[in-house]
C-alpha cells in the first residue's frame, strides 16, 4: 500500500481533464539576442482518421523569454491550454546556448516536479525548432520518433544516449564534466530527417567541443556500453565485420603526485557478422580477425583519448572517476587542476577481442563439396 | 454461562407462546359427524381446495359406518389417499366379529400404510390438514384420525445453474426441505450429522433445519445461530434471504457474511469443515455460516482438480477481483491527476480519443458503467429468446456506434469492459464488485490517487472489522492464522491439507489421519 502511495503521489496535485491540457513532448532551447528562444512540440489532439495515417500531429510553439517558467506560462496565451511537461521526453539545446552556460537554465527541470528526469538530452548545431519540425517517418511526433530511435542505439556503438538524470549525475560528481549526443537534420530522398551525429563534450557546464562518430565509438567502449554494437575492419582488402556481444572495460589508474598513469584493459566477446572474403574460416583466420579488431578498437580509443587530452582538455572518459575511487585521500590535491593532470596523463590501452562464434556457415560460398565416399545414396551429377 | 441462560429463557418463552395459543382455542370435536363437518367448514371458510369426502366403511357384521375424510387437494399424495386409505377401508369389510372398537379397527387398518395419530382438537387438526395430512372422522366418535400422507409435486434434484461444475456431482437442492435433508444425509450417513428443525413465521410456518456435524462443529456457533433464529418473530418467511438478513452480524454492510449454495456436495464439504447449515423450506438455496471473504475466490472444484492449475486459477480470480474494482478508478486517477503515469506510447492515442468526446471523463465513465449495468440486468431478467437481441443491441450500439459517433472514447469503453469481464469470473460477489467499482471510481475522480488510496484503506478497515456469526470475516489473513495459508491463494497438494482450517472453529482439528505412502519406491 505504501509503495502504491509512493508511485501514485508523484504528480501535480490537481484535477485536470486530458482535453483541457496540452502535453508537451519535446522542448528546444536556444539563445536569442539577449533572452532565450524556446520551442515546444505539443501533441495535437486531432480526430482519428479512418485510414489511420496520421501526419503533422504536432503543434510547434515558439516563445522568447528570459526563463523557462516565463516561457511556459506565457505560451498559455498562444496554446489556449495549460502546458504539461509530464510527458516531455526530449530536450534539444542549441549549440549557442550550450557553449554559453546551460546549467542555470535547466534548473527548473529539476526544481519543478512536473518534469521527467528520464527524458533525453541533445545538443544541436542548428536551431532546435528545425529538429522538432522535422517530418517523421513512423510516429506522430518527431520527439517520440527521436526517443524511440534512441532505444535502438544499443545496436550501434557509434552513439550514446544521455538522459536528464545521467547528465545531472555527471555534473554533480567529482568531475563536473559530461557528454551529450549531437542531433542534426540531414537531407535524405529530398526529405529532411533527424540523425544522431557525434557527441558534445561539456566541461563545467559549457560545451567545449565535439567528438566524431568514430571517437564516440571509442567513448562507448570506455563506458562499457559497446555491447550490441558492431565493428568494421578491413583484412587483405576484404571487409569483415564483427558484432560485439559483450565488452568489459577495466580502468586501472596509478596516481603519483600530480602524474597520472592509467591502463585501460578491454575484453570484447564477439560474433563474426560479415565476411566478404572467400577464405576458409579456421583458427588462424579467426586469430587474424581478432588481432585486427583489437587494433582497430584500440585505435578508436586512442583517437578519443587524444582528442580529449590534447584538444579539449576535458575528462569524460571515466578515468577521473576511477582515480577518485582509488585515491579518495589524494583526490583533493588534484581535483582543482584535474583537467591539467588528465591531459598530461600516460594512458595505455590493451584490447583483447575474442570471436566466439563464426555464425551458421563456414565459408561464404562453397561451390564444390566432395561427397562422402561411403554415401549410400549415390547419384550421378551429370556434369 | 450467561448466554446459556439467555438461550433457555428465550426457548421457554417461545414454548410458552405456543401453549398460550393452545389455550386460546380449545374447541373440540363432537360425536356428530355433521356437526364436526360444520365446525371444520367454518374454520376453512370458502376455500375450495379443501376436500370433504363421505365414505361408508363396511364391517363384516353387515353394518356400515359413516365417515368423513378431509384433506387439501394437491398437498397430499393422491395415490396414498386412494390406495392406502379409501381402498383399504372400502374394498373389504373390516372384521368386527371378535368385537372391539370400530375406531380402533379403522386405525389399525390404515396404520399399515401411514403414520396415524388420534386428534380431538379442531385447531390442531386443521393445522395438520393444511400441512398435508388427511383427517378421518368416524360417526359416533369425538376424535378423528390424522394420517400423514403429505406429498406434492416436486422437481427432480438437478444441478443448480448458477454453480455449474465440470467435474462433480450433478444433483442439487430443491424446494422441499425433507429432500434436501435426505441429500445431505446420503452424503454423511452418520449419527453425528444432526438436524434441528424449528418453525418460523406465524402464517407461513416455514420449517428451518439447522444442520451440523456434532463431532466437528463448535457448539457455540450452533448456539449462537439457534439463539438468533428463535428471536425471529415475523408473519412469514418467504425465502432464505430473509433468514440470512435477520441473523447476520452486519446487516448494513455491503459484504455478505452468510454464504449460500445450491449444491449438496458443497454443503456436505462445508459441514465437514465444521460449519452450520440452514435449510429453509421452499428455497433451494441453503445458507451456511461462517462465511469467509476468501471463499469468494474459491470453488469446490478447486479440490477435485490438481493443485497447480487450481492455484493458478485462484491467482487469476484474485487479480480479476482487483481489476474489476480498481480499473476505472485507476484510469481516471491517472488521466486526470497523475498524467506522468500514462505510458508514453499511449499518450497520443488517449488524447486523440478524449478530444472527440463531449463529456468530462468522469461523466463518460459513469455513463458507460450505468449502461453496462442496465444491459446486464436486462440480460438476466429477459427470457432467453429476447436475450440474443439484447446482446446485439448492446454490442452494436455500444461497442461500435457510440464510439464511432464520438459519444464515448474507445479507450474508456475498453477500460470499463475489461473491468466488467474481470468481474464475471467472481460471479458470486458480482453485486459487491459493482458497488465497490462505482464507490472507488467516485473517490478517485474527486481526489485522484490519494482518494483512491483513502477509499481502499477505509474498505480494508471495514472488511477487517466484519465477522460472520462471530468468526472474523478476513481470516486467515486478519487474524493471522499462518497454518491455514496452505489453502488460500495457493492450494497445497491434498496430502498437505491434513488439518481442518483454524479460521473456522472446530472440535476435530485433524482431517486426514493417514494416506498411503507413494512415490518413494
PDB file of N, CA, C and O in Angstrom, chain A residues 1 4-5 7-19 21 23 25 43-48 57 81 84 86-87 89 114 116 140-141, chain B residues 330 333 335-344 347-348 350-357 359-362 445 447-450 452-453 456-457 460:
ATOM      1  N   UNK A   1       0.839  -1.204   0.000  1.00  0.00           N
ATOM      2  CA  UNK A   1       0.000   0.000   0.000  1.00  0.00           C
ATOM      3  C   UNK A   1       0.871   1.251   0.000  1.00  0.00           C
ATOM      4  O   UNK A   1       0.632   2.206  -0.730  1.00  0.00           O
ATOM      5  N   UNK A   4       2.431   1.693  -3.285  1.00  0.00           N
ATOM      6  CA  UNK A   4       1.412   2.175  -4.192  1.00  0.00           C
ATOM      7  C   UNK A   4       1.256   3.681  -4.030  1.00  0.00           C
ATOM      8  O   UNK A   4       1.221   4.438  -4.989  1.00  0.00           O
ATOM      9  N   UNK A   5       1.218   4.129  -2.754  1.00  0.00           N
ATOM     10  CA  UNK A   5       1.139   5.555  -2.439  1.00  0.00           C
ATOM     11  C   UNK A   5       2.282   6.289  -3.103  1.00  0.00           C
ATOM     12  O   UNK A   5       2.094   7.313  -3.747  1.00  0.00           O
ATOM     13  N   UNK A   7       4.201   5.577  -5.566  1.00  0.00           N
ATOM     14  CA  UNK A   7       4.320   5.728  -7.012  1.00  0.00           C
ATOM     15  C   UNK A   7       3.171   6.528  -7.599  1.00  0.00           C
ATOM     16  O   UNK A   7       3.275   7.052  -8.700  1.00  0.00           O
ATOM     17  N   UNK A   8       2.080   6.646  -6.851  1.00  0.00           N
ATOM     18  CA  UNK A   8       0.970   7.381  -7.443  1.00  0.00           C
ATOM     19  C   UNK A   8       1.002   8.860  -7.071  1.00  0.00           C
ATOM     20  O   UNK A   8       0.486   9.700  -7.792  1.00  0.00           O
ATOM     21  N   UNK A   9       1.643   9.179  -5.970  1.00  0.00           N
ATOM     22  CA  UNK A   9       1.592  10.563  -5.497  1.00  0.00           C
ATOM     23  C   UNK A   9       2.814  11.358  -5.950  1.00  0.00           C
ATOM     24  O   UNK A   9       3.455  12.035  -5.175  1.00  0.00           O
ATOM     25  N   UNK A  10       3.160  11.248  -7.196  1.00  0.00           N
ATOM     26  CA  UNK A  10       4.343  11.950  -7.660  1.00  0.00           C
ATOM     27  C   UNK A  10       3.981  13.183  -8.473  1.00  0.00           C
ATOM     28  O   UNK A  10       4.760  14.100  -8.589  1.00  0.00           O
ATOM     29  N   UNK A  11       2.803  13.190  -9.039  1.00  0.00           N
ATOM     30  CA  UNK A  11       2.461  14.237  -9.987  1.00  0.00           C
ATOM     31  C   UNK A  11       1.908  15.474  -9.318  1.00  0.00           C
ATOM     32  O   UNK A  11       1.943  15.642  -8.106  1.00  0.00           O
ATOM     33  N   UNK A  12       1.407  16.352 -10.128  1.00  0.00           N
ATOM     34  CA  UNK A  12       0.810  17.573  -9.635  1.00  0.00           C
ATOM     35  C   UNK A  12      -0.485  17.261  -8.929  1.00  0.00           C
ATOM     36  O   UNK A  12      -1.210  16.369  -9.318  1.00  0.00           O
ATOM     37  N   UNK A  13      -0.772  18.025  -7.903  1.00  0.00           N
ATOM     38  CA  UNK A  13      -1.978  17.742  -7.157  1.00  0.00           C
ATOM     39  C   UNK A  13      -3.125  18.609  -7.681  1.00  0.00           C
ATOM     40  O   UNK A  13      -3.422  19.656  -7.167  1.00  0.00           O
ATOM     41  N   UNK A  14      -3.686  18.196  -8.748  1.00  0.00           N
ATOM     42  CA  UNK A  14      -4.893  18.876  -9.190  1.00  0.00           C
ATOM     43  C   UNK A  14      -5.604  17.985 -10.209  1.00  0.00           C
ATOM     44  O   UNK A  14      -5.018  17.055 -10.756  1.00  0.00           O
ATOM     45  N   UNK A  15      -6.839  18.303 -10.410  1.00  0.00           N
ATOM     46  CA  UNK A  15      -7.622  17.507 -11.353  1.00  0.00           C
ATOM     47  C   UNK A  15      -7.740  18.309 -12.627  1.00  0.00           C
ATOM     48  O   UNK A  15      -8.208  19.432 -12.633  1.00  0.00           O
ATOM     49  N   UNK A  16      -7.277  17.767 -13.702  1.00  0.00           N
ATOM     50  CA  UNK A  16      -7.395  18.480 -14.955  1.00  0.00           C
ATOM     51  C   UNK A  16      -7.704  17.487 -16.058  1.00  0.00           C
ATOM     52  O   UNK A  16      -7.001  16.507 -16.233  1.00  0.00           O
ATOM     53  N   UNK A  17      -8.774  17.751 -16.768  1.00  0.00           N
ATOM     54  CA  UNK A  17      -9.172  16.838 -17.833  1.00  0.00           C
ATOM     55  C   UNK A  17      -8.086  16.801 -18.903  1.00  0.00           C
ATOM     56  O   UNK A  17      -7.417  17.793 -19.181  1.00  0.00           O
ATOM     57  N   UNK A  18      -7.985  15.647 -19.513  1.00  0.00           N
ATOM     58  CA  UNK A  18      -6.957  15.456 -20.525  1.00  0.00           C
ATOM     59  C   UNK A  18      -7.180  16.392 -21.707  1.00  0.00           C
ATOM     60  O   UNK A  18      -6.237  16.883 -22.318  1.00  0.00           O
ATOM     61  N   UNK A  19      -8.448  16.648 -22.022  1.00  0.00           N
ATOM     62  CA  UNK A  19      -8.691  17.502 -23.185  1.00  0.00           C
ATOM     63  C   UNK A  19      -8.703  18.981 -22.820  1.00  0.00           C
ATOM     64  O   UNK A  19      -9.135  19.812 -23.595  1.00  0.00           O
ATOM     65  N   UNK A  21      -5.793  20.096 -21.351  1.00  0.00           N
ATOM     66  CA  UNK A  21      -4.383  20.361 -21.125  1.00  0.00           C
ATOM     67  C   UNK A  21      -3.604  20.050 -22.394  1.00  0.00           C
ATOM     68  O   UNK A  21      -4.044  19.275 -23.233  1.00  0.00           O
ATOM     69  N   UNK A  23      -0.107  18.611 -23.758  1.00  0.00           N
ATOM     70  CA  UNK A  23       1.034  17.826 -23.312  1.00  0.00           C
ATOM     71  C   UNK A  23       2.235  18.087 -24.216  1.00  0.00           C
ATOM     72  O   UNK A  23       2.188  17.848 -25.412  1.00  0.00           O
ATOM     73  N   UNK A  25       5.758  17.330 -25.665  1.00  0.00           N
ATOM     74  CA  UNK A  25       6.536  16.118 -25.870  1.00  0.00           C
ATOM     75  C   UNK A  25       8.010  16.402 -26.091  1.00  0.00           C
ATOM     76  O   UNK A  25       8.841  15.553 -25.866  1.00  0.00           O
ATOM     77  N   UNK A  43       1.446  17.682 -28.448  1.00  0.00           N
ATOM     78  CA  UNK A  43       0.629  16.681 -29.128  1.00  0.00           C
ATOM     79  C   UNK A  43      -0.638  17.353 -29.635  1.00  0.00           C
ATOM     80  O   UNK A  43      -1.371  17.990 -28.885  1.00  0.00           O
ATOM     81  N   UNK A  44      -0.909  17.180 -30.896  1.00  0.00           N
ATOM     82  CA  UNK A  44      -2.102  17.787 -31.467  1.00  0.00           C
ATOM     83  C   UNK A  44      -3.238  16.784 -31.389  1.00  0.00           C
ATOM     84  O   UNK A  44      -3.156  15.715 -31.982  1.00  0.00           O
ATOM     85  N   UNK A  45      -4.271  17.119 -30.643  1.00  0.00           N
ATOM     86  CA  UNK A  45      -5.352  16.156 -30.494  1.00  0.00           C
ATOM     87  C   UNK A  45      -6.276  16.191 -31.695  1.00  0.00           C
ATOM     88  O   UNK A  45      -7.357  16.757 -31.655  1.00  0.00           O
ATOM     89  N   UNK A  46      -5.849  15.618 -32.773  1.00  0.00           N
ATOM     90  CA  UNK A  46      -6.679  15.649 -33.977  1.00  0.00           C
ATOM     91  C   UNK A  46      -7.587  14.426 -33.996  1.00  0.00           C
ATOM     92  O   UNK A  46      -7.388  13.464 -33.283  1.00  0.00           O
ATOM     93  N   UNK A  47      -8.576  14.498 -34.857  1.00  0.00           N
ATOM     94  CA  UNK A  47      -9.541  13.400 -34.952  1.00  0.00           C
ATOM     95  C   UNK A  47      -8.867  12.188 -35.556  1.00  0.00           C
ATOM     96  O   UNK A  47      -8.023  12.291 -36.439  1.00  0.00           O
ATOM     97  N   UNK A  48      -9.299  11.039 -35.078  1.00  0.00           N
ATOM     98  CA  UNK A  48      -8.749   9.817 -35.662  1.00  0.00           C
ATOM     99  C   UNK A  48      -9.321   9.647 -37.063  1.00  0.00           C
ATOM    100  O   UNK A  48     -10.529   9.609 -37.250  1.00  0.00           O
ATOM    101  N   UNK A  57       0.872  15.675 -36.680  1.00  0.00           N
ATOM    102  CA  UNK A  57       0.030  15.643 -35.493  1.00  0.00           C
ATOM    103  C   UNK A  57       0.596  16.520 -34.394  1.00  0.00           C
ATOM    104  O   UNK A  57       0.205  16.401 -33.254  1.00  0.00           O
ATOM    105  N   UNK A  81      -4.239  26.433 -23.701  1.00  0.00           N
ATOM    106  CA  UNK A  81      -4.394  25.414 -22.671  1.00  0.00           C
ATOM    107  C   UNK A  81      -3.154  25.419 -21.808  1.00  0.00           C
ATOM    108  O   UNK A  81      -2.115  25.894 -22.231  1.00  0.00           O
ATOM    109  N   UNK A  84       1.607  20.909 -20.043  1.00  0.00           N
ATOM    110  CA  UNK A  84       2.042  19.878 -19.108  1.00  0.00           C
ATOM    111  C   UNK A  84       3.340  19.277 -19.623  1.00  0.00           C
ATOM    112  O   UNK A  84       3.434  18.896 -20.781  1.00  0.00           O
ATOM    113  N   UNK A  86       4.689  16.610 -18.161  1.00  0.00           N
ATOM    114  CA  UNK A  86       4.796  15.259 -17.624  1.00  0.00           C
ATOM    115  C   UNK A  86       5.366  14.297 -18.649  1.00  0.00           C
ATOM    116  O   UNK A  86       6.002  13.324 -18.309  1.00  0.00           O
ATOM    117  N   UNK A  87       5.071  14.562 -19.883  1.00  0.00           N
ATOM    118  CA  UNK A  87       5.493  13.617 -20.911  1.00  0.00           C
ATOM    119  C   UNK A  87       6.564  14.183 -21.810  1.00  0.00           C
ATOM    120  O   UNK A  87       6.744  13.733 -22.930  1.00  0.00           O
ATOM    121  N   UNK A  89       9.763  14.238 -23.308  1.00  0.00           N
ATOM    122  CA  UNK A  89      10.766  13.197 -23.398  1.00  0.00           C
ATOM    123  C   UNK A  89      12.055  13.681 -24.023  1.00  0.00           C
ATOM    124  O   UNK A  89      13.011  12.929 -24.114  1.00  0.00           O
ATOM    125  N   UNK A 114       7.104  18.637 -12.224  1.00  0.00           N
ATOM    126  CA  UNK A 114       6.356  18.253 -13.406  1.00  0.00           C
ATOM    127  C   UNK A 114       7.225  17.587 -14.472  1.00  0.00           C
ATOM    128  O   UNK A 114       6.747  16.841 -15.301  1.00  0.00           O
ATOM    129  N   UNK A 116      10.113  15.254 -16.296  1.00  0.00           N
ATOM    130  CA  UNK A 116      10.653  13.906 -16.185  1.00  0.00           C
ATOM    131  C   UNK A 116      12.158  13.977 -16.194  1.00  0.00           C
ATOM    132  O   UNK A 116      12.731  14.642 -17.046  1.00  0.00           O
ATOM    133  N   UNK A 140       3.860   9.832 -34.761  1.00  0.00           N
ATOM    134  CA  UNK A 140       3.128  11.068 -34.974  1.00  0.00           C
ATOM    135  C   UNK A 140       3.991  12.281 -34.671  1.00  0.00           C
ATOM    136  O   UNK A 140       3.851  13.320 -35.278  1.00  0.00           O
ATOM    137  N   UNK A 141       4.845  12.150 -33.685  1.00  0.00           N
ATOM    138  CA  UNK A 141       5.594  13.298 -33.224  1.00  0.00           C
ATOM    139  C   UNK A 141       7.076  13.071 -33.464  1.00  0.00           C
ATOM    140  O   UNK A 141       7.586  11.978 -33.269  1.00  0.00           O
TER     141      UNK A 141
ATOM    142  N   UNK B 330      -8.520   3.640 -11.309  1.00  0.00           N
ATOM    143  CA  UNK B 330      -7.124   3.929 -11.645  1.00  0.00           C
ATOM    144  C   UNK B 330      -7.037   4.736 -12.934  1.00  0.00           C
ATOM    145  O   UNK B 330      -6.234   5.661 -13.057  1.00  0.00           O
ATOM    146  N   UNK B 333      -7.880   8.295 -12.256  1.00  0.00           N
ATOM    147  CA  UNK B 333      -6.845   8.912 -11.417  1.00  0.00           C
ATOM    148  C   UNK B 333      -5.619   9.239 -12.254  1.00  0.00           C
ATOM    149  O   UNK B 333      -5.032  10.312 -12.130  1.00  0.00           O
ATOM    150  N   UNK B 335      -5.449   9.595 -15.623  1.00  0.00           N
ATOM    151  CA  UNK B 335      -5.683  10.546 -16.708  1.00  0.00           C
ATOM    152  C   UNK B 335      -5.930  11.964 -16.212  1.00  0.00           C
ATOM    153  O   UNK B 335      -5.510  12.928 -16.837  1.00  0.00           O
ATOM    154  N   UNK B 336      -6.629  12.074 -15.091  1.00  0.00           N
ATOM    155  CA  UNK B 336      -6.998  13.418 -14.649  1.00  0.00           C
ATOM    156  C   UNK B 336      -6.055  13.991 -13.614  1.00  0.00           C
ATOM    157  O   UNK B 336      -6.020  15.194 -13.412  1.00  0.00           O
ATOM    158  N   UNK B 337      -5.314  13.138 -12.905  1.00  0.00           N
ATOM    159  CA  UNK B 337      -4.486  13.658 -11.827  1.00  0.00           C
ATOM    160  C   UNK B 337      -3.011  13.382 -12.018  1.00  0.00           C
ATOM    161  O   UNK B 337      -2.195  14.212 -11.719  1.00  0.00           O
ATOM    162  N   UNK B 338      -2.700  12.191 -12.471  1.00  0.00           N
ATOM    163  CA  UNK B 338      -1.286  11.800 -12.492  1.00  0.00           C
ATOM    164  C   UNK B 338      -0.873  11.470 -13.922  1.00  0.00           C
ATOM    165  O   UNK B 338      -0.703  10.316 -14.280  1.00  0.00           O
ATOM    166  N   UNK B 339      -0.780  12.508 -14.724  1.00  0.00           N
ATOM    167  CA  UNK B 339      -0.546  12.269 -16.152  1.00  0.00           C
ATOM    168  C   UNK B 339       0.819  11.656 -16.416  1.00  0.00           C
ATOM    169  O   UNK B 339       1.047  11.059 -17.451  1.00  0.00           O
ATOM    170  N   UNK B 340       1.726  11.777 -15.446  1.00  0.00           N
ATOM    171  CA  UNK B 340       3.053  11.190 -15.631  1.00  0.00           C
ATOM    172  C   UNK B 340       2.944   9.682 -15.760  1.00  0.00           C
ATOM    173  O   UNK B 340       3.778   9.035 -16.381  1.00  0.00           O
ATOM    174  N   UNK B 341       1.902   9.113 -15.149  1.00  0.00           N
ATOM    175  CA  UNK B 341       1.821   7.658 -15.128  1.00  0.00           C
ATOM    176  C   UNK B 341       1.295   7.064 -16.423  1.00  0.00           C
ATOM    177  O   UNK B 341       1.284   5.857 -16.578  1.00  0.00           O
ATOM    178  N   UNK B 342       0.837   7.896 -17.337  1.00  0.00           N
ATOM    179  CA  UNK B 342       0.395   7.358 -18.624  1.00  0.00           C
ATOM    180  C   UNK B 342       1.618   6.830 -19.350  1.00  0.00           C
ATOM    181  O   UNK B 342       2.610   7.533 -19.470  1.00  0.00           O
ATOM    182  N   UNK B 343       1.574   5.593 -19.842  1.00  0.00           N
ATOM    183  CA  UNK B 343       2.706   5.111 -20.627  1.00  0.00           C
ATOM    184  C   UNK B 343       2.919   6.031 -21.838  1.00  0.00           C
ATOM    185  O   UNK B 343       1.956   6.401 -22.516  1.00  0.00           O
ATOM    186  N   UNK B 344       4.157   6.401 -22.099  1.00  0.00           N
ATOM    187  CA  UNK B 344       4.437   7.413 -23.115  1.00  0.00           C
ATOM    188  C   UNK B 344       3.849   7.053 -24.477  1.00  0.00           C
ATOM    189  O   UNK B 344       3.371   7.923 -25.201  1.00  0.00           O
ATOM    190  N   UNK B 347       0.087   8.056 -24.886  1.00  0.00           N
ATOM    191  CA  UNK B 347      -0.382   9.424 -24.676  1.00  0.00           C
ATOM    192  C   UNK B 347      -1.144   9.930 -25.895  1.00  0.00           C
ATOM    193  O   UNK B 347      -2.266  10.429 -25.780  1.00  0.00           O
ATOM    194  N   UNK B 348      -0.552   9.757 -27.074  1.00  0.00           N
ATOM    195  CA  UNK B 348      -1.178  10.320 -28.276  1.00  0.00           C
ATOM    196  C   UNK B 348      -2.548   9.694 -28.542  1.00  0.00           C
ATOM    197  O   UNK B 348      -3.537  10.417 -28.683  1.00  0.00           O
ATOM    198  N   UNK B 350      -4.567   8.270 -26.506  1.00  0.00           N
ATOM    199  CA  UNK B 350      -5.507   8.631 -25.439  1.00  0.00           C
ATOM    200  C   UNK B 350      -6.015  10.050 -25.642  1.00  0.00           C
ATOM    201  O   UNK B 350      -7.209  10.314 -25.523  1.00  0.00           O
ATOM    202  N   UNK B 351      -5.111  10.943 -25.958  1.00  0.00           N
ATOM    203  CA  UNK B 351      -5.513  12.342 -26.140  1.00  0.00           C
ATOM    204  C   UNK B 351      -6.464  12.460 -27.320  1.00  0.00           C
ATOM    205  O   UNK B 351      -7.498  13.143 -27.258  1.00  0.00           O
ATOM    206  N   UNK B 352      -6.131  11.764 -28.390  1.00  0.00           N
ATOM    207  CA  UNK B 352      -6.988  11.867 -29.565  1.00  0.00           C
ATOM    208  C   UNK B 352      -8.373  11.305 -29.291  1.00  0.00           C
ATOM    209  O   UNK B 352      -9.367  11.850 -29.754  1.00  0.00           O
ATOM    210  N   UNK B 353      -8.425  10.213 -28.511  1.00  0.00           N
ATOM    211  CA  UNK B 353      -9.736   9.649 -28.202  1.00  0.00           C
ATOM    212  C   UNK B 353     -10.525  10.579 -27.306  1.00  0.00           C
ATOM    213  O   UNK B 353     -11.731  10.742 -27.469  1.00  0.00           O
ATOM    214  N   UNK B 354      -9.842  11.215 -26.358  1.00  0.00           N
ATOM    215  CA  UNK B 354     -10.533  12.092 -25.427  1.00  0.00           C
ATOM    216  C   UNK B 354     -11.085  13.332 -26.119  1.00  0.00           C
ATOM    217  O   UNK B 354     -12.104  13.872 -25.735  1.00  0.00           O
ATOM    218  N   UNK B 355     -10.340  13.809 -27.123  1.00  0.00           N
ATOM    219  CA  UNK B 355     -10.680  15.087 -27.730  1.00  0.00           C
ATOM    220  C   UNK B 355     -12.071  15.086 -28.376  1.00  0.00           C
ATOM    221  O   UNK B 355     -12.766  16.090 -28.380  1.00  0.00           O
ATOM    222  N   UNK B 356     -12.480  13.932 -28.898  1.00  0.00           N
ATOM    223  CA  UNK B 356     -13.756  13.892 -29.604  1.00  0.00           C
ATOM    224  C   UNK B 356     -14.939  13.799 -28.654  1.00  0.00           C
ATOM    225  O   UNK B 356     -16.061  14.105 -29.036  1.00  0.00           O
ATOM    226  N   UNK B 357     -14.692  13.350 -27.425  1.00  0.00           N
ATOM    227  CA  UNK B 357     -15.801  13.080 -26.517  1.00  0.00           C
ATOM    228  C   UNK B 357     -16.290  14.372 -25.889  1.00  0.00           C
ATOM    229  O   UNK B 357     -15.491  15.155 -25.364  1.00  0.00           O
ATOM    230  N   UNK B 359     -18.190  14.802 -23.200  1.00  0.00           N
ATOM    231  CA  UNK B 359     -18.359  14.833 -21.738  1.00  0.00           C
ATOM    232  C   UNK B 359     -17.012  14.873 -21.038  1.00  0.00           C
ATOM    233  O   UNK B 359     -16.008  14.440 -21.587  1.00  0.00           O
ATOM    234  N   UNK B 360     -17.015  15.332 -19.770  1.00  0.00           N
ATOM    235  CA  UNK B 360     -15.815  15.126 -18.950  1.00  0.00           C
ATOM    236  C   UNK B 360     -15.599  13.627 -18.739  1.00  0.00           C
ATOM    237  O   UNK B 360     -16.560  12.840 -18.816  1.00  0.00           O
ATOM    238  N   UNK B 361     -14.347  13.286 -18.453  1.00  0.00           N
ATOM    239  CA  UNK B 361     -14.015  11.867 -18.349  1.00  0.00           C
ATOM    240  C   UNK B 361     -14.856  11.145 -17.301  1.00  0.00           C
ATOM    241  O   UNK B 361     -15.362  10.047 -17.535  1.00  0.00           O
ATOM    242  N   UNK B 362     -15.059  11.781 -16.133  1.00  0.00           N
ATOM    243  CA  UNK B 362     -15.810  11.130 -15.062  1.00  0.00           C
ATOM    244  C   UNK B 362     -17.214  10.804 -15.517  1.00  0.00           C
ATOM    245  O   UNK B 362     -17.736   9.707 -15.293  1.00  0.00           O
ATOM    246  N   UNK B 445     -12.235   9.907  -8.813  1.00  0.00           N
ATOM    247  CA  UNK B 445     -12.491  11.040  -9.703  1.00  0.00           C
ATOM    248  C   UNK B 445     -12.537  12.350  -8.928  1.00  0.00           C
ATOM    249  O   UNK B 445     -12.331  13.409  -9.500  1.00  0.00           O
ATOM    250  N   UNK B 447     -10.690  12.839  -5.839  1.00  0.00           N
ATOM    251  CA  UNK B 447      -9.427  13.136  -5.160  1.00  0.00           C
ATOM    252  C   UNK B 447      -8.233  12.411  -5.763  1.00  0.00           C
ATOM    253  O   UNK B 447      -7.183  12.345  -5.135  1.00  0.00           O
ATOM    254  N   UNK B 448      -8.403  11.817  -6.919  1.00  0.00           N
ATOM    255  CA  UNK B 448      -7.262  11.200  -7.580  1.00  0.00           C
ATOM    256  C   UNK B 448      -6.743   9.973  -6.858  1.00  0.00           C
ATOM    257  O   UNK B 448      -7.472   9.292  -6.144  1.00  0.00           O
ATOM    258  N   UNK B 449      -5.464   9.720  -7.035  1.00  0.00           N
ATOM    259  CA  UNK B 449      -4.844   8.540  -6.434  1.00  0.00           C
ATOM    260  C   UNK B 449      -4.927   8.585  -4.922  1.00  0.00           C
ATOM    261  O   UNK B 449      -5.111   7.572  -4.259  1.00  0.00           O
ATOM    262  N   UNK B 450      -4.846   9.786  -4.378  1.00  0.00           N
ATOM    263  CA  UNK B 450      -4.948   9.948  -2.925  1.00  0.00           C
ATOM    264  C   UNK B 450      -6.310   9.473  -2.438  1.00  0.00           C
ATOM    265  O   UNK B 450      -6.421   8.684  -1.498  1.00  0.00           O
ATOM    266  N   UNK B 452      -8.281   7.456  -3.949  1.00  0.00           N
ATOM    267  CA  UNK B 452      -8.392   6.021  -4.192  1.00  0.00           C
ATOM    268  C   UNK B 452      -7.764   5.248  -3.047  1.00  0.00           C
ATOM    269  O   UNK B 452      -8.338   4.275  -2.536  1.00  0.00           O
ATOM    270  N   UNK B 453      -6.600   5.711  -2.602  1.00  0.00           N
ATOM    271  CA  UNK B 453      -5.912   5.007  -1.521  1.00  0.00           C
ATOM    272  C   UNK B 453      -6.704   5.128  -0.235  1.00  0.00           C
ATOM    273  O   UNK B 453      -6.881   4.166   0.506  1.00  0.00           O
ATOM    274  N   UNK B 456      -9.575   2.787  -0.420  1.00  0.00           N
ATOM    275  CA  UNK B 456      -9.141   1.405  -0.257  1.00  0.00           C
ATOM    276  C   UNK B 456      -8.831   1.114   1.209  1.00  0.00           C
ATOM    277  O   UNK B 456      -9.151   0.041   1.722  1.00  0.00           O
ATOM    278  N   UNK B 457      -8.197   2.088   1.878  1.00  0.00           N
ATOM    279  CA  UNK B 457      -7.890   1.897   3.301  1.00  0.00           C
ATOM    280  C   UNK B 457      -9.173   1.740   4.100  1.00  0.00           C
ATOM    281  O   UNK B 457      -9.300   0.849   4.931  1.00  0.00           O
ATOM    282  N   UNK B 460     -10.641  -1.669   3.419  1.00  0.00           N
ATOM    283  CA  UNK B 460      -9.929  -2.751   4.104  1.00  0.00           C
ATOM    284  C   UNK B 460     -10.252  -2.733   5.597  1.00  0.00           C
ATOM    285  O   UNK B 460     -10.481  -3.775   6.201  1.00  0.00           O
TER     286      UNK B 460
END
